[in-house]
mmCIF file of C-alpha atoms in Angstrom:
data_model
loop_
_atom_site.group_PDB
_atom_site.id
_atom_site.type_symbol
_atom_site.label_atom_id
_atom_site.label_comp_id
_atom_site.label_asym_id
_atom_site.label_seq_id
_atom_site.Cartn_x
_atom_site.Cartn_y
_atom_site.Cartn_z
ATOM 1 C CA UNK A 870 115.112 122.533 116.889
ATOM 2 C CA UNK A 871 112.086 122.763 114.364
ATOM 3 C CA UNK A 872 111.782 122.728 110.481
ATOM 4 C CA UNK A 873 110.744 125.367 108.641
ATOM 5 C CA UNK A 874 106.685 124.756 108.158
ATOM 6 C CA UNK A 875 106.768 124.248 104.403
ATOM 7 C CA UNK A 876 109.796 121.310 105.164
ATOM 8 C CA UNK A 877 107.645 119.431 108.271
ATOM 9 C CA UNK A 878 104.624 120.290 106.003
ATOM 10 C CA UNK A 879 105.775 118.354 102.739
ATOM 11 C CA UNK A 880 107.101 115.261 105.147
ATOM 12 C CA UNK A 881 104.708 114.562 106.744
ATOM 13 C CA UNK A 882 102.540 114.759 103.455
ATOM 14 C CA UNK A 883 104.742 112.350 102.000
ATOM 15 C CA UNK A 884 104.919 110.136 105.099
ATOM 16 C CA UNK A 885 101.174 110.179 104.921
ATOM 17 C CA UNK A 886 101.396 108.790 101.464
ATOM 18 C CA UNK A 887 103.788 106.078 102.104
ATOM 19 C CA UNK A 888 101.727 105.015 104.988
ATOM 20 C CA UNK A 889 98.555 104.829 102.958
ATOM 21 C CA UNK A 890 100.483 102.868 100.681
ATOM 22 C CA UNK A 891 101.749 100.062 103.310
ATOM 23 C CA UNK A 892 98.033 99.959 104.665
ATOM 24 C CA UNK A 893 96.894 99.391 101.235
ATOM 25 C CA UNK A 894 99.622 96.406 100.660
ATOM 26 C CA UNK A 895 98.784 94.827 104.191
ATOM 27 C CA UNK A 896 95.185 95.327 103.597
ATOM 28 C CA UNK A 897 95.936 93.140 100.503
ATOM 29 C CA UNK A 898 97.693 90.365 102.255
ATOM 30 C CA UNK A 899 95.102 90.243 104.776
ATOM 31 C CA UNK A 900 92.347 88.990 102.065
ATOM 32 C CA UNK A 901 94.835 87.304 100.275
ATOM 33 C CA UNK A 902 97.267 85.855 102.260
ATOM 34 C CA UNK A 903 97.615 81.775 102.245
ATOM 35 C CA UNK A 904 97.615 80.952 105.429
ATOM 36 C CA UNK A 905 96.463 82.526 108.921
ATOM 37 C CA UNK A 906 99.781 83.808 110.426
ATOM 38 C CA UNK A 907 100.258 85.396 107.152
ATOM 39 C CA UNK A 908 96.975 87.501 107.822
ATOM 40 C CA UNK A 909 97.534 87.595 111.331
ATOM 41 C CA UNK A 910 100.915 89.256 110.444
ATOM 42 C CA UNK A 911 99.255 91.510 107.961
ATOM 43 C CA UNK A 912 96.736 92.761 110.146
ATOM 44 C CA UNK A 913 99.315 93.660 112.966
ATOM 45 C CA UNK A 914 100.972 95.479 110.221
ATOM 46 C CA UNK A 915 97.611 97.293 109.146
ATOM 47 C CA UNK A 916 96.967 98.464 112.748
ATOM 48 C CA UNK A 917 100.371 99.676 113.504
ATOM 49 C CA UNK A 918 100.144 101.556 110.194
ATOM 50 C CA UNK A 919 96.964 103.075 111.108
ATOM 51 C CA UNK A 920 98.562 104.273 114.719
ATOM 52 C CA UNK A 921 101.110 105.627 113.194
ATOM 53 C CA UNK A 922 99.390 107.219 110.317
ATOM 54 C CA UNK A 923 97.181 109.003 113.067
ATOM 55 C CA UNK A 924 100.534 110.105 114.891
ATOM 56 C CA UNK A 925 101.642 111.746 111.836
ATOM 57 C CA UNK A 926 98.071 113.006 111.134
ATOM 58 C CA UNK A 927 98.294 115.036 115.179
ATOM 59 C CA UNK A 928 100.979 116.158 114.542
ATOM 60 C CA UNK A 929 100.529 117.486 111.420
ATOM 61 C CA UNK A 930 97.290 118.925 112.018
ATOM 62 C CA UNK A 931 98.448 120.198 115.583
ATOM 63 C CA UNK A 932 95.377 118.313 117.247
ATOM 64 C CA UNK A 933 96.620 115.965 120.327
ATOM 65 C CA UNK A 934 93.866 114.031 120.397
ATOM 66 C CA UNK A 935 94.620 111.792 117.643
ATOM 67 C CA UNK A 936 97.687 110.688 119.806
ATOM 68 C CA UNK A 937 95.580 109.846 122.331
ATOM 69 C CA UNK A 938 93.728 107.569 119.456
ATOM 70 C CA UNK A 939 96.509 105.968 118.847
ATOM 71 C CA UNK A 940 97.840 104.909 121.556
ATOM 72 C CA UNK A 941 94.621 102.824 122.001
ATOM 73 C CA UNK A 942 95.179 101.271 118.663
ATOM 74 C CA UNK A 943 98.278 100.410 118.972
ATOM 75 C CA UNK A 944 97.483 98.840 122.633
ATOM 76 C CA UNK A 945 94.355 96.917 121.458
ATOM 77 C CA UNK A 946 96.311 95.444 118.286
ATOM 78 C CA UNK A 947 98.862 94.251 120.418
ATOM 79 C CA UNK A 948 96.485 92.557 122.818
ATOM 80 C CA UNK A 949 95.007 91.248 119.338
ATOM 81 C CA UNK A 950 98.250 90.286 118.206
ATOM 82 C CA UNK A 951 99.060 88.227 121.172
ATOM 83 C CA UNK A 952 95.424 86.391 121.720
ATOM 84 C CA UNK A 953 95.395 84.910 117.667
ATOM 85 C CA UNK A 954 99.140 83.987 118.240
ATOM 86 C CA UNK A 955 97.891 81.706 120.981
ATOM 87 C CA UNK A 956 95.263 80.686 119.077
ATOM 88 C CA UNK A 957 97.797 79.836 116.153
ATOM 89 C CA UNK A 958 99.746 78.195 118.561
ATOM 90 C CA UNK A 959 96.963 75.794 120.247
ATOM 91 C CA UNK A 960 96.247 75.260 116.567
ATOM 92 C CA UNK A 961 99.335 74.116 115.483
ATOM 93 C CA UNK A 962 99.222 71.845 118.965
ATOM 94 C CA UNK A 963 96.013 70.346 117.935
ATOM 95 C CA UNK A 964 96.964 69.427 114.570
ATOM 96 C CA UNK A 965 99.524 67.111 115.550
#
């Protein structure tokens, strides 16, 4: 089953806009936010909007190799992710 071309055309146009718009508002509470999980949060948001703004980018421009892209990004940010959680969490430890 496939969408006519101007249909898949205009959504992923518009999903392209509405993930340029999250990245904008995580970008934001990355230089803003109070406190470090806040911009640890934010960044994991900004990288899984990037991966998935190249995933819609493939396959609207029919090129595979931005999957391939993203799959890396979304692999490293979650190793990212992980490693400043634990160092929240020995942190948090050390405080007390």
């Amino acid at each position: 089953m496939s969408l006519p071309e101007g249909t898949a055309a205009s959504a992923a146009a518009i999903s392209l806009l509405m993930l340029a718009g999250a990245m904008l508002v995580a970008f934001v509470r990355v230089v803003l936010g109070p406190t470090l999980p806040d911009r640890v949060i934010a960044l994991d948001l900004l990288t899984s909007c990037a991966a998935a703004f190249m995933v819609v980018y493939s396959v609207r421009s029919g090129n595979p190799v931005f999957m391939d892209v993203a799959i890396v990004v979304a692999l490293v940010a979650f190793l990212a992710t992980v490693g400043f959680a634990r160092y929240v969490a020995k942190r948090a430890e050390q405080d007390r």
